[in-house]
Coordinates of C-alpha atoms in Angstrom, one line a residue:
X291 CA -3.9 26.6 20.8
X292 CA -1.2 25.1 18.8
X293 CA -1.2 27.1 15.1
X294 CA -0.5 25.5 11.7
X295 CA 3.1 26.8 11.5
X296 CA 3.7 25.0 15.1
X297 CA 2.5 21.9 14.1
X298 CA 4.0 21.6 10.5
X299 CA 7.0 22.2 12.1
X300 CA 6.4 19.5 15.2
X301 CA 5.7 17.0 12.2
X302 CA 9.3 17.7 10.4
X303 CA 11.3 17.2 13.7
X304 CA 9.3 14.1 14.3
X305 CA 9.6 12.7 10.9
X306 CA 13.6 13.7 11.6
X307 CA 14.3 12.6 14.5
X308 CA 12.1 8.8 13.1
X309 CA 14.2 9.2 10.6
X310 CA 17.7 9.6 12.0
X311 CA 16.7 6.5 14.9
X312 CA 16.1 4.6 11.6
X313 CA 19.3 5.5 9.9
X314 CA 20.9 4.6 13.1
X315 CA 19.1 1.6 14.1
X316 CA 20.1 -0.2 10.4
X317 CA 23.7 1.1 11.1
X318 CA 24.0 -0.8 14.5
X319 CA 21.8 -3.4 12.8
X320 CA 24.6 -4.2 9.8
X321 CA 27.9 -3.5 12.1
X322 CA 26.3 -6.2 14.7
X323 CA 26.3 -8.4 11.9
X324 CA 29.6 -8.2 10.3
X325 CA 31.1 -8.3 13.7
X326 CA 28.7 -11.2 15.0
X327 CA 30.8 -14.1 16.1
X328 CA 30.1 -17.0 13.5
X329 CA 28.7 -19.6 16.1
X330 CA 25.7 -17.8 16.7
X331 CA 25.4 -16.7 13.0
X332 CA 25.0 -20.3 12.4
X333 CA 22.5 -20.7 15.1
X334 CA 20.7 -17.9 13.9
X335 CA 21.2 -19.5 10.3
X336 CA 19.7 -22.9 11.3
X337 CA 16.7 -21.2 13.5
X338 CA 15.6 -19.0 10.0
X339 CA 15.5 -23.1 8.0
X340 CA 13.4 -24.4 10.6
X341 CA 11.0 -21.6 10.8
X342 CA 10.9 -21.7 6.5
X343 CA 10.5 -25.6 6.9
X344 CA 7.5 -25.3 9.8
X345 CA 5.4 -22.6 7.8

């Protein structure tokens, strides 16, 4: 039988350790960017206008 204290506590360490992957996924997210090489920013560039003009 899991108590109230044990589960308030399960919820923080979840909502941390959700919180710290998404701190550290929009890390990787922006360096990959600034670092990307600038060919395939332009491909990536040209995909986004087609998929505005299509919609």
């Amino acid at each position: 039988m899991i108590y109230i204290a044990d589960y308030e506590r399960y919820i923080f360490i979840l909502l941390g350790a959700s919180k710290f992957a998404y701190t550290s996924f929009l890390f990787a997210a922006t360096t990959a960017q600034t670092t990307m090489n600038k060919a395939i920013q332009d491909m990536s560039a040209s995909v986004q206008v087609k998929v505005c003009i299509n919609s």
